[in-house]
């Protein structure tokens, strides 16, 4: 197993959550050499989840979402190089070349390049009034537009799309959500939770249409006319597109590293096919020892955990990555949390969704594989323990809200 010598330069390409946590973790593990974080955006590394929530509601929020202040980078002797995209890796010379022609040598390189948004040809990001939400500049531009918008169409009923819809609805905007699939949040949650979420949007007047795509787009004086696959049409002052992401593997692929459609291929340490190069966060198609397979995760929890793991593994090695991921979503007055597998062979509802507070335990192969909760933090805490223990709990027990599930967390496989 190769570990980095403490005086070798550690260069991290990408300036998101995984990058910052990898740098911090490497320092904590004893790395005392030079650390450089390089990003293509000019802003200091910031938190992305608020972009579809608070940043759209509060003009001052964009100033509060930095991951760390300048004092942190100074104290940890981390050099930030921002607004300059990496363009080429020379593995033999161990250098990275950037858009401005500058070259940076590395002893170990971490690729934390994240993902890019999927786009629709008929609704290109450059079109006036069309928004793709990935960077802070996107959120600020959308926020300014929403203040003057009467009718908004959201394309894609995933977590981001529905969060934007909830914010816009709260501003008094007429919102229609178009989803090509059979139901919203199909990959992110089970049908039982989906029904609750859709119901909350519907009772506030948000029109969610499934199984529908956009057939054609026509400019109008202010906004667009959208011709739909079901023969209908919509008038929209603005359009937000949220149809998923793809991993940014181009830099790694051009350098000859092993990649696939799911990301940069790495082992349980985060190491690529080159022993001097690692990948961290959602760009990594990583081996997870708990799952017993390689996978890719696109959530905040994983970005933090995998970044920390890779930073530590680079310096002193570590057991193979085995973290369980989760996500949260704030919409209207409810908070949805999910941990582990969000969909099971059996999805057991605990509590009454009509009250606005309930949980769902996801059972797969007779094991508690995941838990989702709506406004039920204690149920989530207990559920996480069950997932971590891979507990076997009878469905009748899971369904009975008079039973305290905490004692079952010590159950074995």
Short mmCIF file of C-alpha atoms in Angstrom, two decimals:
data_model
loop_
_atom_site.label_atom_id
_atom_site.label_comp_id
_atom_site.label_asym_id
_atom_site.label_seq_id
_atom_site.Cartn_x
_atom_site.Cartn_y
_atom_site.Cartn_z
CA UNK A 1 0.00 0.00 0.00
CA UNK A 2 1.42 3.37 -1.04
CA UNK A 3 1.15 6.26 1.38
CA UNK A 4 2.21 9.84 0.72
CA UNK A 5 5.43 11.12 2.24
CA UNK A 6 4.57 14.03 4.49
CA UNK A 7 6.66 16.51 2.50
CA UNK A 8 5.24 15.68 -0.94
CA UNK A 9 2.95 18.32 -2.52
CA UNK A 10 -0.72 17.33 -2.30
CA UNK A 11 -2.75 18.92 -5.07
CA UNK A 12 -6.55 18.68 -5.08
CA UNK A 13 -8.39 19.51 -8.30
CA UNK A 14 -11.91 20.63 -7.46
CA UNK A 15 -12.93 23.03 -4.71
CA UNK A 16 -16.13 21.51 -3.37
CA UNK A 17 -17.06 19.65 -0.20
CA UNK A 18 -14.99 16.53 -0.89
CA UNK A 19 -11.91 18.62 -1.67
CA UNK A 20 -12.03 20.67 1.52
CA UNK A 21 -12.65 17.65 3.73
CA UNK A 22 -9.87 15.68 2.03
CA UNK A 23 -7.41 18.51 2.69
CA UNK A 24 -8.49 18.89 6.31
CA UNK A 25 -8.36 15.12 6.89
CA UNK A 26 -4.87 14.86 5.41
CA UNK A 27 -3.65 17.56 7.80
CA UNK A 28 -5.24 15.81 10.77
CA UNK A 29 -3.57 12.55 9.71
CA UNK A 30 -0.16 14.21 9.91
CA UNK A 31 0.51 15.52 6.40
CA UNK A 32 2.75 18.56 6.79
CA UNK A 33 3.68 19.29 3.18
CA UNK A 34 2.16 21.73 0.77
CA UNK A 35 -1.59 21.41 0.06
CA UNK A 36 -3.17 23.23 -2.87
CA UNK A 37 -6.91 23.22 -3.65
CA UNK A 38 -7.64 24.26 -7.24
CA UNK A 39 -11.12 25.23 -8.46
CA UNK A 40 -12.60 26.60 -11.65
CA UNK A 41 -15.10 28.86 -9.84
CA UNK A 42 -13.82 32.17 -8.45
CA UNK A 43 -15.66 31.80 -5.12
CA UNK A 44 -14.12 30.29 -2.01
CA UNK A 45 -15.40 26.69 -1.51
CA UNK A 46 -19.05 26.75 -0.48
CA UNK A 47 -21.93 24.48 0.51
CA UNK A 48 -24.22 23.52 -2.38
CA UNK A 49 -27.45 22.25 -0.71
CA UNK A 50 -28.62 25.79 0.19
CA UNK A 51 -28.57 26.80 -3.50
CA UNK A 52 -32.04 25.36 -4.07
CA UNK A 53 -33.37 26.48 -0.70
CA UNK A 54 -32.23 29.46 1.38
CA UNK A 55 -30.14 31.19 -1.30
CA UNK A 56 -33.29 31.51 -3.43
CA UNK A 57 -35.15 33.10 -0.52
CA UNK A 58 -32.60 35.33 1.16
CA UNK A 59 -30.25 37.72 -0.62
CA UNK A 60 -27.86 37.58 2.33
CA UNK A 61 -27.64 33.79 2.42
CA UNK A 62 -25.04 33.54 -0.34
CA UNK A 63 -22.55 35.20 2.01
CA UNK A 64 -23.15 32.55 4.68
CA UNK A 65 -22.56 29.32 2.80
CA UNK A 66 -18.76 29.22 2.65
CA UNK A 67 -17.49 25.87 3.89
CA UNK A 68 -14.65 27.50 5.82
CA UNK A 69 -13.45 31.03 6.43
CA UNK A 70 -10.07 32.37 5.35
CA UNK A 71 -8.68 31.78 8.83
CA UNK A 72 -9.19 28.03 8.39
CA UNK A 73 -7.14 27.88 5.21
CA UNK A 74 -4.43 30.01 6.78
CA UNK A 75 -4.33 27.90 9.94
CA UNK A 76 -4.10 24.66 7.95
CA UNK A 77 -1.62 26.12 5.44
CA UNK A 78 -3.92 25.33 2.51
CA UNK A 79 -3.35 27.33 -0.67
CA UNK A 80 -6.53 28.13 -2.63
CA UNK A 81 -6.15 28.64 -6.37
CA UNK A 82 -9.56 29.63 -7.73
CA UNK A 83 -11.09 30.64 -11.03
CA UNK A 84 -8.66 28.56 -13.08
CA UNK A 85 -9.76 25.21 -14.52
CA UNK A 86 -7.38 22.25 -14.70
CA UNK A 87 -6.95 21.14 -18.30
CA UNK A 88 -4.25 18.49 -18.48
CA UNK A 89 -2.52 15.93 -16.25
CA UNK A 90 0.98 14.73 -17.13
CA UNK A 91 1.26 11.53 -15.13
CA UNK A 92 4.91 10.94 -16.02
CA UNK A 93 6.04 14.41 -14.94
CA UNK A 94 3.38 14.52 -12.19
CA UNK A 95 2.10 17.95 -13.13
CA UNK A 96 -1.27 19.60 -13.73
CA UNK A 97 -1.64 22.34 -16.33
CA UNK A 98 -4.37 24.97 -15.99
CA UNK A 99 -6.38 27.17 -18.33
CA UNK A 100 -4.03 30.12 -17.89
CA UNK A 101 -1.03 27.99 -18.84
CA UNK A 102 0.30 27.62 -15.29
CA UNK A 103 1.71 24.23 -14.28
CA UNK A 104 1.63 22.76 -10.79
CA UNK A 105 3.71 19.78 -9.65
CA UNK A 106 2.24 17.15 -7.35
CA UNK A 107 3.46 14.25 -5.27
CA UNK A 108 -0.11 13.04 -4.87
CA UNK A 109 -3.11 14.30 -6.84
CA UNK A 110 -6.74 14.12 -5.75
CA UNK A 111 -9.47 14.54 -8.34
CA UNK A 112 -12.58 15.94 -6.67
CA UNK A 113 -14.07 17.30 -9.87
CA UNK A 114 -17.70 16.53 -9.02
CA UNK A 115 -20.40 16.45 -11.66
CA UNK A 116 -21.94 18.51 -14.44
CA UNK A 117 -25.64 19.00 -15.10
CA UNK A 118 -27.48 17.10 -17.78
CA UNK A 119 -28.95 19.54 -20.26
CA UNK A 120 -31.81 19.66 -22.75
CA UNK A 121 -30.97 20.82 -26.28
CA UNK A 122 -34.23 22.75 -26.58
CA UNK A 123 -33.61 24.48 -23.25
CA UNK A 124 -29.93 25.36 -23.34
CA UNK A 125 -28.28 26.96 -20.30
CA UNK A 126 -27.40 30.05 -22.34
CA UNK A 127 -31.05 30.84 -23.13
CA UNK A 128 -32.56 33.85 -21.38
CA UNK A 129 -34.93 32.78 -18.63
CA UNK A 130 -33.67 29.17 -18.56
CA UNK A 131 -31.85 28.08 -15.42
CA UNK A 132 -29.72 25.10 -14.41
CA UNK A 133 -28.90 25.12 -10.71
CA UNK A 134 -25.34 24.01 -9.94
CA UNK A 135 -23.26 27.04 -8.96
CA UNK A 136 -23.87 29.96 -6.65
CA UNK A 137 -24.07 32.29 -9.64
CA UNK A 138 -26.94 30.18 -11.00
CA UNK A 139 -28.86 30.48 -7.73
CA UNK A 140 -28.37 34.25 -7.51
CA UNK A 141 -29.53 34.73 -11.11
CA UNK A 142 -32.59 32.54 -10.53
CA UNK A 143 -33.43 34.37 -7.30
CA UNK A 144 -33.42 37.70 -9.11
CA UNK A 145 -35.65 36.30 -11.86
CA UNK A 146 -38.15 34.68 -9.48
CA UNK A 147 -38.86 38.09 -7.99
CA UNK A 148 -40.38 39.06 -11.36
CA UNK A 149 -41.91 35.72 -12.36
CA UNK A 150 -45.61 34.85 -12.48
CA UNK A 151 -45.44 31.42 -14.13
CA UNK A 152 -42.58 28.98 -13.61
CA UNK A 153 -42.07 25.58 -15.21
CA UNK A 154 -39.72 23.13 -13.52
CA UNK A 155 -38.45 20.28 -15.70
CA UNK A 156 -37.56 17.30 -13.53
CA UNK A 157 -39.29 16.25 -10.30
CA UNK A 158 -36.21 15.21 -8.39
CA UNK A 159 -35.11 16.65 -5.06
CA UNK A 160 -33.69 19.87 -6.56
CA UNK A 161 -36.69 20.50 -8.81
CA UNK A 162 -39.20 20.04 -6.00
CA UNK A 163 -37.21 22.25 -3.63
CA UNK A 164 -37.22 25.02 -6.23
CA UNK A 165 -40.95 24.47 -6.77
CA UNK A 166 -41.64 24.83 -3.05
CA UNK A 167 -39.67 28.07 -2.81
CA UNK A 168 -41.37 29.53 -5.89
CA UNK A 169 -44.81 28.52 -4.64
CA UNK A 170 -44.09 30.28 -1.36
CA UNK A 171 -43.41 33.43 -3.37
CA UNK A 172 -46.86 33.26 -4.93
CA UNK A 173 -45.64 31.98 -8.30
CA UNK A 174 -47.80 29.64 -10.41
CA UNK A 175 -45.63 26.49 -10.66
CA UNK A 176 -45.88 23.51 -12.99
CA UNK A 177 -43.49 20.58 -12.66
CA UNK A 178 -42.90 18.22 -15.59
CA UNK A 179 -41.46 14.76 -14.96
CA UNK A 180 -40.61 12.29 -17.73
CA UNK A 181 -40.80 9.31 -15.38
CA UNK A 182 -43.81 7.64 -13.84
CA UNK A 183 -43.45 9.42 -10.49
CA UNK A 184 -41.40 12.15 -8.81
CA UNK A 185 -38.20 11.35 -6.89
CA UNK A 186 -38.21 7.84 -8.34
CA UNK A 187 -34.55 7.13 -7.49
CA UNK A 188 -34.51 9.08 -4.25
CA UNK A 189 -37.44 7.67 -2.31
CA UNK A 190 -40.16 5.03 -2.11
CA UNK A 191 -43.72 5.41 -3.34
CA UNK A 192 -45.06 5.93 0.19
CA UNK A 193 -42.88 8.98 0.81
CA UNK A 194 -43.43 10.18 -2.75
CA UNK A 195 -47.21 10.18 -2.22
CA UNK A 196 -46.80 12.42 0.82
CA UNK A 197 -44.49 14.85 -0.99
CA UNK A 198 -46.74 15.07 -4.05
CA UNK A 199 -49.75 15.63 -1.79
CA UNK A 200 -48.03 18.53 -0.02
CA UNK A 201 -47.28 20.19 -3.35
CA UNK A 202 -50.76 19.54 -4.71
CA UNK A 203 -52.60 21.05 -1.73
CA UNK A 204 -50.58 24.22 -2.21
CA UNK A 205 -51.48 24.42 -5.88
CA UNK A 206 -48.32 23.10 -7.56
CA UNK A 207 -49.22 21.16 -10.72
CA UNK A 208 -46.99 18.05 -11.02
CA UNK A 209 -47.37 16.16 -14.31
CA UNK A 210 -45.65 12.80 -14.84
CA UNK A 211 -44.88 10.85 -18.00
CA UNK A 212 -44.50 14.10 -19.93
CA UNK A 213 -41.61 15.57 -21.91
CA UNK A 214 -41.15 18.80 -23.84
CA UNK A 215 -41.73 18.36 -27.57
CA UNK A 216 -40.89 21.89 -28.71
CA UNK A 217 -39.99 25.33 -27.34
CA UNK A 218 -41.11 28.64 -28.82
CA UNK A 219 -39.96 32.09 -27.75
CA UNK A 220 -42.60 34.58 -26.72
CA UNK A 221 -42.18 38.24 -25.70
CA UNK A 222 -41.48 37.31 -22.08
CA UNK A 223 -40.61 33.65 -21.64
CA UNK A 224 -41.51 30.55 -23.60
CA UNK A 225 -44.36 28.45 -24.93
CA UNK A 226 -43.65 24.78 -24.24
CA UNK A 227 -45.29 22.16 -26.45
CA UNK A 228 -45.70 18.94 -24.47
CA UNK A 229 -45.62 15.30 -25.47
CA UNK A 230 -49.25 14.82 -24.41
CA UNK A 231 -50.42 17.46 -26.90
CA UNK A 232 -50.79 20.25 -24.37
CA UNK A 233 -48.77 23.41 -23.99
CA UNK A 234 -47.55 25.67 -21.21
CA UNK A 235 -46.71 29.35 -21.01
CA UNK A 236 -43.72 30.04 -18.76
CA UNK A 237 -41.98 33.26 -17.79
CA UNK A 238 -38.99 31.18 -16.67
CA UNK A 239 -37.89 27.55 -16.78
CA UNK A 240 -35.75 25.62 -14.31
CA UNK A 241 -34.23 22.35 -15.53
CA UNK A 242 -33.15 19.70 -13.04
CA UNK A 243 -32.72 16.35 -14.76
CA UNK A 244 -29.67 14.94 -13.03
CA UNK A 245 -25.91 15.07 -13.34
CA UNK A 246 -23.02 13.24 -14.96
CA UNK A 247 -19.57 12.78 -13.38
CA UNK A 248 -16.76 15.02 -14.61
CA UNK A 249 -14.40 12.31 -15.85
CA UNK A 250 -12.91 14.04 -18.92
CA UNK A 251 -9.71 15.17 -17.20
CA UNK A 252 -9.10 11.68 -15.78
CA UNK A 253 -9.98 9.93 -19.04
CA UNK A 254 -7.59 12.14 -21.05
CA UNK A 255 -4.84 11.20 -18.59
CA UNK A 256 -5.44 7.51 -19.27
CA UNK A 257 -6.95 6.65 -15.89
CA UNK A 258 -9.56 3.89 -15.62
CA UNK A 259 -13.01 5.48 -15.94
CA UNK A 260 -16.54 4.36 -16.74
CA UNK A 261 -19.92 6.03 -17.20
CA UNK A 262 -20.35 5.96 -13.41
CA UNK A 263 -17.17 7.91 -12.69
CA UNK A 264 -13.45 7.56 -12.05
CA UNK A 265 -12.78 3.98 -10.94
CA UNK A 266 -11.13 3.82 -7.51
CA UNK A 267 -10.53 1.17 -4.87
CA UNK A 268 -11.61 1.20 -1.24
CA UNK A 269 -8.86 3.73 -0.46
CA UNK A 270 -9.95 6.10 -3.21
CA UNK A 271 -6.89 5.21 -5.31
CA UNK A 272 -7.19 5.27 -9.10
CA UNK A 273 -5.31 3.07 -11.57
CA UNK A 274 -2.32 5.39 -10.96
CA UNK A 275 -0.93 4.99 -7.44
CA UNK A 276 -0.17 8.71 -7.21
CA UNK A 277 -3.72 9.82 -8.10
CA UNK A 278 -6.89 9.50 -6.01
CA UNK A 279 -10.50 10.54 -6.60
CA UNK A 280 -12.98 11.68 -3.97
CA UNK A 281 -16.65 12.51 -3.74
CA UNK A 282 -19.35 12.10 -6.35
CA UNK A 283 -16.93 11.82 -9.28
CA UNK A 284 -15.55 8.58 -7.82
CA UNK A 285 -16.96 5.18 -8.76
CA UNK A 286 -15.71 3.83 -5.46
CA UNK A 287 -15.58 0.46 -3.77
CA UNK A 288 -17.73 0.30 -0.64
CA UNK A 289 -16.77 -2.57 1.64
CA UNK A 290 -20.12 -2.60 3.44
CA UNK A 291 -22.06 -2.87 0.20
CA UNK A 292 -19.51 -5.29 -1.27
CA UNK A 293 -19.52 -3.50 -4.61
CA UNK A 294 -18.50 -0.35 -6.42
CA UNK A 295 -21.02 2.47 -6.51
CA UNK A 296 -21.40 6.20 -6.97
CA UNK A 297 -23.16 8.54 -4.56
CA UNK A 298 -24.34 12.09 -5.26
CA UNK A 299 -25.07 13.51 -1.82
CA UNK A 300 -23.54 15.84 0.76
CA UNK A 301 -23.03 13.08 3.33
CA UNK A 302 -20.93 11.02 0.92
CA UNK A 303 -18.89 14.02 -0.24
CA UNK A 304 -17.89 14.71 3.35
CA UNK A 305 -17.26 11.09 4.35
CA UNK A 306 -15.40 10.05 1.22
CA UNK A 307 -13.32 13.22 1.21
CA UNK A 308 -12.29 12.57 4.81
CA UNK A 309 -11.55 8.93 4.04
CA UNK A 310 -9.38 9.68 1.01
CA UNK A 311 -7.42 12.40 2.83
CA UNK A 312 -6.62 9.99 5.65
CA UNK A 313 -5.88 7.04 3.34
CA UNK A 314 -3.37 9.10 1.34
CA UNK A 315 -1.30 9.81 4.44
CA UNK A 316 -1.45 6.67 6.51
CA UNK A 317 -3.81 4.19 4.87
CA UNK A 318 -7.20 3.18 6.22
CA UNK A 319 -9.66 0.29 6.11
CA UNK A 320 -11.64 0.24 2.89
CA UNK A 321 -14.42 2.80 2.72
CA UNK A 322 -17.67 1.47 4.21
CA UNK A 323 -19.79 4.53 4.95
CA UNK A 324 -23.59 4.59 4.55
CA UNK A 325 -24.92 7.64 2.74
CA UNK A 326 -28.06 9.69 3.13
CA UNK A 327 -29.65 12.98 2.13
CA UNK A 328 -32.19 15.52 3.31
CA UNK A 329 -34.64 17.83 1.61
CA UNK A 330 -36.46 20.84 3.06
CA UNK A 331 -39.73 21.70 1.33
CA UNK A 332 -42.43 23.99 2.71
CA UNK A 333 -42.78 23.17 6.42
CA UNK A 334 -41.48 19.61 6.27
CA UNK A 335 -38.02 18.10 6.37
CA UNK A 336 -37.44 14.79 4.61
CA UNK A 337 -34.40 12.75 5.65
CA UNK A 338 -33.21 9.47 4.20
CA UNK A 339 -30.38 7.16 5.24
CA UNK A 340 -29.20 3.98 3.55
CA UNK A 341 -31.26 2.39 0.81
CA UNK A 342 -34.28 4.67 0.17
CA UNK A 343 -36.33 1.90 -1.42
CA UNK A 344 -36.75 -1.63 -0.09
CA UNK A 345 -38.43 -4.88 -0.93
CA UNK A 346 -40.83 -3.84 1.83
CA UNK A 347 -41.40 -0.22 2.82
CA UNK A 348 -42.95 -0.25 6.27
CA UNK A 349 -44.73 2.94 7.31
CA UNK A 350 -44.51 3.95 10.97
CA UNK A 351 -47.02 6.58 11.97
CA UNK A 352 -49.66 8.40 9.97
CA UNK A 353 -48.52 10.51 7.00
CA UNK A 354 -51.67 12.59 7.37
CA UNK A 355 -50.23 14.06 10.59
CA UNK A 356 -47.16 15.32 8.75
CA UNK A 357 -44.80 13.28 10.94
CA UNK A 358 -43.92 9.68 10.11
CA UNK A 359 -41.14 7.37 9.04
CA UNK A 360 -40.68 4.52 6.58
CA UNK A 361 -38.34 1.60 7.23
CA UNK A 362 -36.92 0.04 4.08
CA UNK A 363 -36.41 -3.71 4.38
CA UNK A 364 -34.32 -5.55 1.80
CA UNK A 365 -33.52 -9.28 1.99
CA UNK A 366 -35.17 -9.30 5.46
CA UNK A 367 -32.64 -6.71 6.75
CA UNK A 368 -33.29 -3.07 7.64
CA UNK A 369 -31.43 -1.45 4.75
CA UNK A 370 -32.67 2.11 5.00
CA UNK A 371 -34.95 4.58 6.72
CA UNK A 372 -36.75 7.73 5.61
CA UNK A 373 -38.49 10.19 7.87
CA UNK A 374 -40.65 13.28 7.59
CA UNK A 375 -40.50 15.63 10.57
CA UNK A 376 -39.52 12.68 12.78
CA UNK A 377 -35.93 13.20 13.99
CA UNK A 378 -36.04 10.58 16.74
CA UNK A 379 -37.33 7.93 14.34
CA UNK A 380 -34.42 8.83 12.06
CA UNK A 381 -31.87 8.47 14.86
CA UNK A 382 -33.18 5.04 15.81
CA UNK A 383 -33.53 4.05 12.17
CA UNK A 384 -29.91 4.90 11.47
CA UNK A 385 -28.83 2.57 14.26
CA UNK A 386 -30.94 -0.22 12.77
CA UNK A 387 -29.41 0.32 9.34
CA UNK A 388 -25.86 0.36 10.70
CA UNK A 389 -26.54 -2.86 12.60
CA UNK A 390 -28.16 -4.49 9.54
CA UNK A 391 -30.86 -5.48 12.02
CA UNK A 392 -33.51 -8.10 11.35
CA UNK A 393 -36.80 -6.80 12.72
CA UNK A 394 -40.20 -8.41 12.02
CA UNK A 395 -42.40 -6.27 9.80
CA UNK A 396 -45.19 -6.36 12.40
CA UNK A 397 -42.80 -4.86 14.95
CA UNK A 398 -41.63 -2.17 12.55
CA UNK A 399 -45.21 -1.16 11.86
CA UNK A 400 -46.21 -0.96 15.55
CA UNK A 401 -45.53 2.59 16.75
CA UNK A 402 -45.98 1.53 20.39
CA UNK A 403 -42.76 -0.50 20.12
CA UNK A 404 -39.48 1.29 20.84
CA UNK A 405 -37.19 0.10 18.07
CA UNK A 406 -34.02 1.23 19.84
CA UNK A 407 -33.46 -2.18 21.47
CA UNK A 408 -33.48 -3.86 18.07
CA UNK A 409 -30.39 -1.97 16.92
CA UNK A 410 -28.19 -4.55 18.64
CA UNK A 411 -29.63 -7.32 16.45
CA UNK A 412 -27.14 -9.10 14.19
CA UNK A 413 -27.29 -10.12 10.59
#
